PDB file of C-alpha atoms in Angstrom:
ATOM      1  CA  ALA A  29       0.000   0.000   0.000  1.00 79.00           C
ATOM      2  CA  GLN A  30       1.099   3.542  -0.584  1.00 86.00           C
ATOM      3  CA  SER A  31       0.144   6.818   1.024  1.00 91.00           C
ATOM      4  CA  VAL A  32       0.989  10.501   0.958  1.00 95.00           C
ATOM      5  CA  THR A  33       1.036  12.974   3.813  1.00 96.00           C
ATOM      6  CA  GLN A  34       1.078  16.685   3.172  1.00 97.00           C
ATOM      7  CA  LEU A  35       1.954  18.650   6.284  1.00 93.00           C
ATOM      8  CA  GLY A  36      -0.047  21.826   6.566  1.00 92.00           C
ATOM      9  CA  SER A  37      -3.420  22.165   4.910  1.00 94.00           C
ATOM     10  CA  HIS A  38      -2.855  25.918   4.604  1.00 96.00           C
ATOM     11  CA  VAL A  39       0.392  27.785   4.030  1.00 97.00           C
ATOM     12  CA  SER A  40       0.648  31.558   3.814  1.00 97.00           C
ATOM     13  CA  VAL A  41       3.716  33.396   2.513  1.00 97.00           C
ATOM     14  CA  SER A  42       4.498  36.933   1.490  1.00 97.00           C
ATOM     15  CA  GLU A  43       5.091  37.794  -2.119  1.00 97.00           C
ATOM     16  CA  GLY A  44       8.783  37.271  -2.858  1.00 97.00           C
ATOM     17  CA  ALA A  45       9.291  34.856   0.025  1.00 98.00           C
ATOM     18  CA  LEU A  46      10.375  31.236  -0.187  1.00 98.00           C
ATOM     19  CA  VAL A  47       7.641  28.691  -0.770  1.00 98.00           C
ATOM     20  CA  LEU A  48       8.052  25.303   0.928  1.00 98.00           C
ATOM     21  CA  LEU A  49       5.278  22.720   0.718  1.00 98.00           C
ATOM     22  CA  ARG A  50       5.958  19.445   2.466  1.00 98.00           C
ATOM     23  CA  CYS A  51       5.194  15.960   1.217  1.00 97.00           C
ATOM     24  CA  ASN A  52       6.089  12.626   2.748  1.00 97.00           C
ATOM     25  CA  TYR A  53       5.199   9.350   1.123  1.00 95.00           C
ATOM     26  CA  SER A  54       4.986   5.713   2.031  1.00 92.00           C
ATOM     27  CA  SER A  55       5.632   3.067  -0.580  1.00 86.00           C
ATOM     28  CA  SER A  56       6.887  -0.496  -0.412  1.00 82.00           C
ATOM     29  CA  VAL A  57       8.415  -0.212  -3.901  1.00 84.00           C
ATOM     30  CA  PRO A  58      10.365   2.565  -5.644  1.00 85.00           C
ATOM     31  CA  PRO A  59       7.896   5.383  -6.084  1.00 89.00           C
ATOM     32  CA  TYR A  60       7.019   7.752  -8.848  1.00 92.00           C
ATOM     33  CA  LEU A  61       6.272  11.146  -7.312  1.00 94.00           C
ATOM     34  CA  PHE A  62       4.307  14.087  -8.650  1.00 95.00           C
ATOM     35  CA  TRP A  63       3.211  17.559  -7.714  1.00 97.00           C
ATOM     36  CA  TYR A  64       0.030  18.943  -9.221  1.00 97.00           C
ATOM     37  CA  VAL A  65      -1.519  22.390  -8.840  1.00 97.00           C
ATOM     38  CA  GLN A  66      -5.229  23.144  -8.912  1.00 96.00           C
ATOM     39  CA  TYR A  67      -6.545  26.636  -9.512  1.00 93.00           C
ATOM     40  CA  PRO A  68     -10.149  27.415  -8.580  1.00 87.00           C
ATOM     41  CA  ASN A  69     -12.695  25.706 -10.823  1.00 83.00           C
ATOM     42  CA  GLN A  70      -9.995  24.032 -12.861  1.00 87.00           C
ATOM     43  CA  GLY A  71      -8.449  20.622 -13.220  1.00 90.00           C
ATOM     44  CA  LEU A  72      -5.077  19.528 -11.946  1.00 94.00           C
ATOM     45  CA  GLN A  73      -1.996  20.724 -13.774  1.00 95.00           C
ATOM     46  CA  LEU A  74       1.269  18.818 -13.539  1.00 95.00           C
ATOM     47  CA  LEU A  75       4.046  20.881 -11.969  1.00 96.00           C
ATOM     48  CA  LEU A  76       6.794  18.277 -11.952  1.00 95.00           C
ATOM     49  CA  LYS A  77       7.513  14.573 -11.640  1.00 93.00           C
ATOM     50  CA  TYR A  78      10.168  12.207 -10.381  1.00 93.00           C
ATOM     51  CA  THR A  79      10.447   8.705 -11.783  1.00 89.00           C
ATOM     52  CA  THR A  80      14.125   7.754 -11.829  1.00 86.00           C
ATOM     53  CA  GLY A  81      17.465   9.484 -12.176  1.00 86.00           C
ATOM     54  CA  ALA A  82      18.290  12.927 -10.855  1.00 88.00           C
ATOM     55  CA  THR A  83      16.703  13.488  -7.481  1.00 90.00           C
ATOM     56  CA  LEU A  84      16.346  17.253  -7.903  1.00 95.00           C
ATOM     57  CA  VAL A  85      13.523  17.844 -10.312  1.00 96.00           C
ATOM     58  CA  LYS A  86      12.695  21.168 -11.912  1.00 96.00           C
ATOM     59  CA  GLY A  87       9.191  21.937 -13.010  1.00 95.00           C
ATOM     60  CA  ILE A  88       7.133  24.698 -14.477  1.00 95.00           C
ATOM     61  CA  ASN A  89       6.667  28.191 -13.041  1.00 93.00           C
ATOM     62  CA  GLY A  90       9.980  28.081 -11.151  1.00 96.00           C
ATOM     63  CA  PHE A  91       9.060  25.193  -8.852  1.00 97.00           C
ATOM     64  CA  GLU A  92      11.374  22.359  -7.982  1.00 97.00           C
ATOM     65  CA  ALA A  93      11.324  19.334  -5.691  1.00 97.00           C
ATOM     66  CA  GLU A  94      13.917  16.982  -4.306  1.00 95.00           C
ATOM     67  CA  PHE A  95      13.393  13.266  -3.837  1.00 95.00           C
ATOM     68  CA  LYS A  96      14.995  12.155  -0.577  1.00 94.00           C
ATOM     69  CA  LYS A  97      14.689   8.423  -0.186  1.00 92.00           C
ATOM     70  CA  SER A  98      16.160   8.345   3.308  1.00 92.00           C
ATOM     71  CA  GLU A  99      13.553  10.820   4.501  1.00 93.00           C
ATOM     72  CA  THR A 100      10.740   9.498   2.240  1.00 94.00           C
ATOM     73  CA  SER A 101      10.112  13.092   1.263  1.00 96.00           C
ATOM     74  CA  PHE A 102       9.414  15.062  -1.882  1.00 97.00           C
ATOM     75  CA  HIS A 103       9.054  18.667  -0.745  1.00 98.00           C
ATOM     76  CA  LEU A 104       8.121  21.374  -3.244  1.00 98.00           C
ATOM     77  CA  THR A 105       9.979  24.688  -3.232  1.00 98.00           C
ATOM     78  CA  LYS A 106      10.054  27.972  -5.073  1.00 98.00           C
ATOM     79  CA  PRO A 107      12.594  30.677  -4.209  1.00 97.00           C
ATOM     80  CA  SER A 108      10.265  33.628  -4.618  1.00 97.00           C
ATOM     81  CA  ALA A 109       6.479  33.465  -4.393  1.00 97.00           C
ATOM     82  CA  HIS A 110       4.280  35.308  -6.838  1.00 97.00           C
ATOM     83  CA  MET A 111       0.656  36.259  -6.369  1.00 96.00           C
ATOM     84  CA  SER A 112      -0.271  33.941  -9.226  1.00 95.00           C
ATOM     85  CA  ASP A 113       1.063  30.955  -7.229  1.00 97.00           C
ATOM     86  CA  ALA A 114      -1.972  31.081  -4.943  1.00 97.00           C
ATOM     87  CA  ALA A 115      -3.698  27.736  -5.494  1.00 97.00           C
ATOM     88  CA  GLU A 116      -4.049  24.270  -4.018  1.00 97.00           C
ATOM     89  CA  TYR A 117      -1.116  21.920  -4.409  1.00 98.00           C
ATOM     90  CA  PHE A 118      -1.299  18.146  -4.368  1.00 98.00           C
ATOM     91  CA  CYS A 119       1.493  15.650  -3.948  1.00 97.00           C
ATOM     92  CA  ALA A 120       0.871  12.212  -5.444  1.00 95.00           C
ATOM     93  CA  VAL A 121       2.581   8.838  -5.635  1.00 93.00           C
ATOM     94  CA  SER A 122       2.375   5.853  -7.944  1.00 89.00           C
ATOM     95  CA  HIS A 123       4.707   3.037  -8.968  1.00 82.00           C
ATOM     96  CA  THR A 124       5.331   0.604 -11.785  1.00 78.00           C
ATOM     97  CA  GLY A 125       2.808  -1.894 -10.464  1.00 75.00           C
ATOM     98  CA  ARG A 126       0.070   0.650  -9.892  1.00 77.00           C
ATOM     99  CA  ARG A 127      -0.154   3.621 -12.207  1.00 84.00           C
ATOM    100  CA  ALA A 128      -3.148   5.170 -10.505  1.00 90.00           C
ATOM    101  CA  LEU A 129      -2.227   8.133  -8.363  1.00 93.00           C
ATOM    102  CA  THR A 130      -2.604   8.223  -4.623  1.00 94.00           C
ATOM    103  CA  PHE A 131      -2.968  11.848  -3.593  1.00 96.00           C
ATOM    104  CA  GLY A 132      -2.228  13.731  -0.432  1.00 96.00           C
ATOM    105  CA  SER A 133      -4.926  15.869   1.110  1.00 96.00           C
ATOM    106  CA  GLY A 134      -3.586  19.023  -0.510  1.00 97.00           C
ATOM    107  CA  THR A 135      -2.056  22.276   0.710  1.00 97.00           C
ATOM    108  CA  ARG A 136      -3.692  25.588  -0.020  1.00 97.00           C
ATOM    109  CA  LEU A 137      -1.065  28.232  -0.665  1.00 97.00           C
ATOM    110  CA  GLN A 138      -1.951  31.829   0.041  1.00 97.00           C
ATOM    111  CA  VAL A 139       0.365  34.614  -1.132  1.00 97.00           C
ATOM    112  CA  GLN A 140       0.129  37.902   0.713  1.00 96.00           C
ATOM    113  CA  PRO A 141       1.033  41.157  -1.045  1.00 94.00           C
TER     114      PRO A 141
ATOM    115  CA  ASP B  10      -5.266  23.251 -22.063  1.00 82.00           C
ATOM    116  CA  SER B  11      -4.452  19.661 -21.073  1.00 85.00           C
ATOM    117  CA  GLY B  12      -6.054  18.160 -24.151  1.00 92.00           C
ATOM    118  CA  VAL B  13      -8.424  16.072 -22.021  1.00 96.00           C
ATOM    119  CA  THR B  14     -12.072  16.997 -22.556  1.00 97.00           C
ATOM    120  CA  GLN B  15     -14.820  16.272 -20.075  1.00 97.00           C
ATOM    121  CA  THR B  16     -18.519  16.827 -20.577  1.00 97.00           C
ATOM    122  CA  PRO B  17     -20.710  18.109 -19.141  1.00 97.00           C
ATOM    123  CA  LYS B  18     -18.983  20.659 -16.913  1.00 96.00           C
ATOM    124  CA  HIS B  19     -21.868  20.758 -14.483  1.00 97.00           C
ATOM    125  CA  LEU B  20     -24.632  18.301 -13.756  1.00 97.00           C
ATOM    126  CA  ILE B  21     -27.486  18.783 -11.336  1.00 97.00           C
ATOM    127  CA  THR B  22     -29.817  15.901 -10.647  1.00 97.00           C
ATOM    128  CA  ALA B  23     -31.846  14.257  -7.913  1.00 97.00           C
ATOM    129  CA  THR B  24     -31.325  11.303  -5.636  1.00 97.00           C
ATOM    130  CA  GLY B  25     -32.036   7.950  -7.228  1.00 97.00           C
ATOM    131  CA  GLN B  26     -31.215   9.128 -10.722  1.00 97.00           C
ATOM    132  CA  ARG B  27     -28.555   7.913 -13.149  1.00 98.00           C
ATOM    133  CA  VAL B  28     -26.002  10.043 -15.001  1.00 98.00           C
ATOM    134  CA  THR B  29     -23.225   9.513 -17.518  1.00 98.00           C
ATOM    135  CA  LEU B  30     -20.010  11.495 -17.532  1.00 98.00           C
ATOM    136  CA  ARG B  31     -17.914  11.556 -20.668  1.00 98.00           C
ATOM    137  CA  CYS B  32     -14.181  11.897 -21.202  1.00 98.00           C
ATOM    138  CA  SER B  33     -12.125  12.280 -24.359  1.00 98.00           C
ATOM    139  CA  PRO B  34      -8.438  11.632 -23.680  1.00 97.00           C
ATOM    140  CA  ARG B  35      -5.503  13.421 -25.252  1.00 96.00           C
ATOM    141  CA  SER B  36      -4.808  12.309 -28.784  1.00 94.00           C
ATOM    142  CA  GLY B  37      -2.842   9.063 -28.693  1.00 90.00           C
ATOM    143  CA  ASP B  38      -3.261   8.371 -24.970  1.00 95.00           C
ATOM    144  CA  LEU B  39      -4.413   4.816 -24.352  1.00 93.00           C
ATOM    145  CA  SER B  40      -4.906   5.008 -20.600  1.00 94.00           C
ATOM    146  CA  VAL B  41      -7.860   6.728 -18.983  1.00 96.00           C
ATOM    147  CA  TYR B  42      -8.284   7.206 -15.243  1.00 96.00           C
ATOM    148  CA  TRP B  43     -11.303   8.415 -13.286  1.00 98.00           C
ATOM    149  CA  TYR B  44     -10.971  10.223  -9.957  1.00 97.00           C
ATOM    150  CA  GLN B  45     -13.470  11.660  -7.513  1.00 97.00           C
ATOM    151  CA  GLN B  46     -12.742  14.818  -5.536  1.00 96.00           C
ATOM    152  CA  SER B  47     -14.924  15.555  -2.537  1.00 94.00           C
ATOM    153  CA  LEU B  48     -14.499  17.695   0.557  1.00 89.00           C
ATOM    154  CA  ASP B  49     -14.536  14.789   2.977  1.00 89.00           C
ATOM    155  CA  GLN B  50     -12.655  12.153   0.960  1.00 90.00           C
ATOM    156  CA  GLY B  51     -10.235  14.290  -1.031  1.00 93.00           C
ATOM    157  CA  LEU B  52      -8.996  12.997  -4.389  1.00 95.00           C
ATOM    158  CA  GLN B  53      -9.638   9.297  -4.812  1.00 95.00           C
ATOM    159  CA  PHE B  54      -8.891   6.957  -7.682  1.00 96.00           C
ATOM    160  CA  LEU B  55     -11.949   5.178  -9.032  1.00 97.00           C
ATOM    161  CA  ILE B  56     -10.975   3.116 -12.063  1.00 96.00           C
ATOM    162  CA  GLN B  57      -8.471   2.827 -14.930  1.00 95.00           C
ATOM    163  CA  TYR B  58      -8.902   1.637 -18.490  1.00 95.00           C
ATOM    164  CA  TYR B  59      -6.181   0.853 -20.974  1.00 93.00           C
ATOM    165  CA  ASN B  60      -7.025   0.497 -24.647  1.00 93.00           C
ATOM    166  CA  GLY B  61     -10.568  -0.583 -23.912  1.00 94.00           C
ATOM    167  CA  GLU B  62      -9.860  -2.953 -21.052  1.00 95.00           C
ATOM    168  CA  GLU B  63     -10.258  -2.387 -17.349  1.00 95.00           C
ATOM    169  CA  ARG B  64      -6.793  -2.245 -15.820  1.00 92.00           C
ATOM    170  CA  ALA B  65      -7.232  -1.271 -12.173  1.00 92.00           C
ATOM    171  CA  LYS B  66      -9.975  -0.513  -9.687  1.00 94.00           C
ATOM    172  CA  GLY B  67      -9.877   1.799  -6.738  1.00 93.00           C
ATOM    173  CA  ASN B  68     -12.572   2.951  -4.373  1.00 87.00           C
ATOM    174  CA  ILE B  69     -15.358   2.645  -6.893  1.00 94.00           C
ATOM    175  CA  LEU B  70     -18.841   1.877  -5.620  1.00 95.00           C
ATOM    176  CA  GLU B  71     -20.856  -0.963  -7.136  1.00 96.00           C
ATOM    177  CA  ARG B  72     -23.418   1.636  -8.255  1.00 97.00           C
ATOM    178  CA  PHE B  73     -20.721   3.135 -10.479  1.00 97.00           C
ATOM    179  CA  SER B  74     -19.384   1.639 -13.673  1.00 97.00           C
ATOM    180  CA  ALA B  75     -17.214   2.738 -16.551  1.00 97.00           C
ATOM    181  CA  GLN B  76     -16.130   1.720 -19.999  1.00 97.00           C
ATOM    182  CA  GLN B  77     -13.687   2.761 -22.680  1.00 97.00           C
ATOM    183  CA  PHE B  78     -14.800   2.641 -26.272  1.00 97.00           C
ATOM    184  CA  PRO B  79     -12.826   1.720 -29.431  1.00 96.00           C
ATOM    185  CA  ASP B  80     -12.222   5.410 -30.156  1.00 95.00           C
ATOM    186  CA  LEU B  81     -10.675   5.573 -26.634  1.00 96.00           C
ATOM    187  CA  HIS B  82     -13.209   7.929 -25.120  1.00 97.00           C
ATOM    188  CA  SER B  83     -14.539   6.803 -21.773  1.00 98.00           C
ATOM    189  CA  GLU B  84     -17.790   7.103 -19.875  1.00 98.00           C
ATOM    190  CA  LEU B  85     -18.420   6.894 -16.152  1.00 98.00           C
ATOM    191  CA  ASN B  86     -21.932   5.825 -15.235  1.00 98.00           C
ATOM    192  CA  LEU B  87     -23.296   6.666 -11.806  1.00 98.00           C
ATOM    193  CA  SER B  88     -26.630   5.169 -10.775  1.00 97.00           C
ATOM    194  CA  SER B  89     -28.991   5.251  -7.785  1.00 97.00           C
ATOM    195  CA  LEU B  90     -27.412   8.548  -6.906  1.00 97.00           C
ATOM    196  CA  GLU B  91     -27.151   9.619  -3.283  1.00 96.00           C
ATOM    197  CA  LEU B  92     -26.451  13.000  -1.740  1.00 96.00           C
ATOM    198  CA  GLY B  93     -22.949  11.837  -0.881  1.00 95.00           C
ATOM    199  CA  ASP B  94     -22.122  11.328  -4.556  1.00 96.00           C
ATOM    200  CA  SER B  95     -21.974  15.087  -5.009  1.00 97.00           C
ATOM    201  CA  ALA B  96     -18.378  15.744  -6.019  1.00 97.00           C
ATOM    202  CA  LEU B  97     -16.038  16.797  -8.764  1.00 97.00           C
ATOM    203  CA  TYR B  98     -15.235  13.909 -11.097  1.00 98.00           C
ATOM    204  CA  PHE B  99     -11.986  14.078 -13.015  1.00 97.00           C
ATOM    205  CA  CYS B 100     -10.767  12.133 -15.958  1.00 97.00           C
ATOM    206  CA  ALA B 101      -7.056  11.864 -16.699  1.00 96.00           C
ATOM    207  CA  SER B 102      -5.157  10.262 -19.539  1.00 96.00           C
ATOM    208  CA  SER B 103      -1.590   9.189 -20.083  1.00 93.00           C
ATOM    209  CA  ALA B 104       0.484   7.947 -22.970  1.00 88.00           C
ATOM    210  CA  GLY B 105       2.302   5.129 -21.253  1.00 76.00           C
ATOM    211  CA  SER B 106       3.781   3.564 -18.187  1.00 66.00           C
ATOM    212  CA  ASN B 107       6.252   6.281 -17.188  1.00 70.00           C
ATOM    213  CA  GLN B 108       4.243   9.161 -18.528  1.00 82.00           C
ATOM    214  CA  PRO B 109       2.365  11.557 -16.261  1.00 88.00           C
ATOM    215  CA  GLN B 110      -1.379  11.824 -16.191  1.00 93.00           C
ATOM    216  CA  HIS B 111      -3.025  14.880 -17.689  1.00 94.00           C
ATOM    217  CA  PHE B 112      -6.311  15.944 -16.175  1.00 95.00           C
ATOM    218  CA  GLY B 113      -9.467  17.371 -17.631  1.00 96.00           C
ATOM    219  CA  ASP B 114     -11.316  20.238 -15.972  1.00 95.00           C
ATOM    220  CA  GLY B 115     -13.762  17.872 -14.345  1.00 96.00           C
ATOM    221  CA  THR B 116     -17.519  17.434 -14.126  1.00 97.00           C
ATOM    222  CA  ARG B 117     -19.139  18.935 -11.062  1.00 97.00           C
ATOM    223  CA  LEU B 118     -22.020  16.716  -9.991  1.00 97.00           C
ATOM    224  CA  SER B 119     -24.604  18.104  -7.597  1.00 97.00           C
ATOM    225  CA  ILE B 120     -27.280  15.849  -6.159  1.00 96.00           C
ATOM    226  CA  LEU B 121     -30.341  17.625  -4.784  1.00 92.00           C
TER     227      LEU B 121
END
């Protein structure tokens, strides 16, 4: 079985500040890890993914995440928050034997001017 | 635009009724996934089809069923609807085993 825990259902940062959204996963086999973003009344948009290879993954809109196997983590970061980053962010896990995504409960990011 | 099309965008119906949600995957994607997003359960995987065949099942109720047609579009059928079925239903498609899933904008189902 696999699971995802996102610490913090709500995160608030100031514009220009560092964004850090936390994700820890549980998987009995090597995981594939994803971050998706959901804007109001829209579907989920892929930010970035880790399958194999380089553990630091760069995505769209300046986001990146680092796969740390020893910590079973895949935290999402962005050096400088922009107002347009306000949205809900979901971490998800799958693996070769189960392609369906298991999602975390989501973190709502608020960006203060 | 993800390339995944879901219709209708909104659906309002009553308890006990039956509805069909439709999904057209991205061109060339053989896999289709259905997910349910609700306030109390979050995002949950329902069912996956690959090239017309059921590949995996998640937390899908017996009142729900799905199929994927030869042209690769998929339909999710929900019957004997209950108030608790009110949710956002997403379809996603992917090209292959290591490829990410791309999501449609969802169908918002409201049961009155």
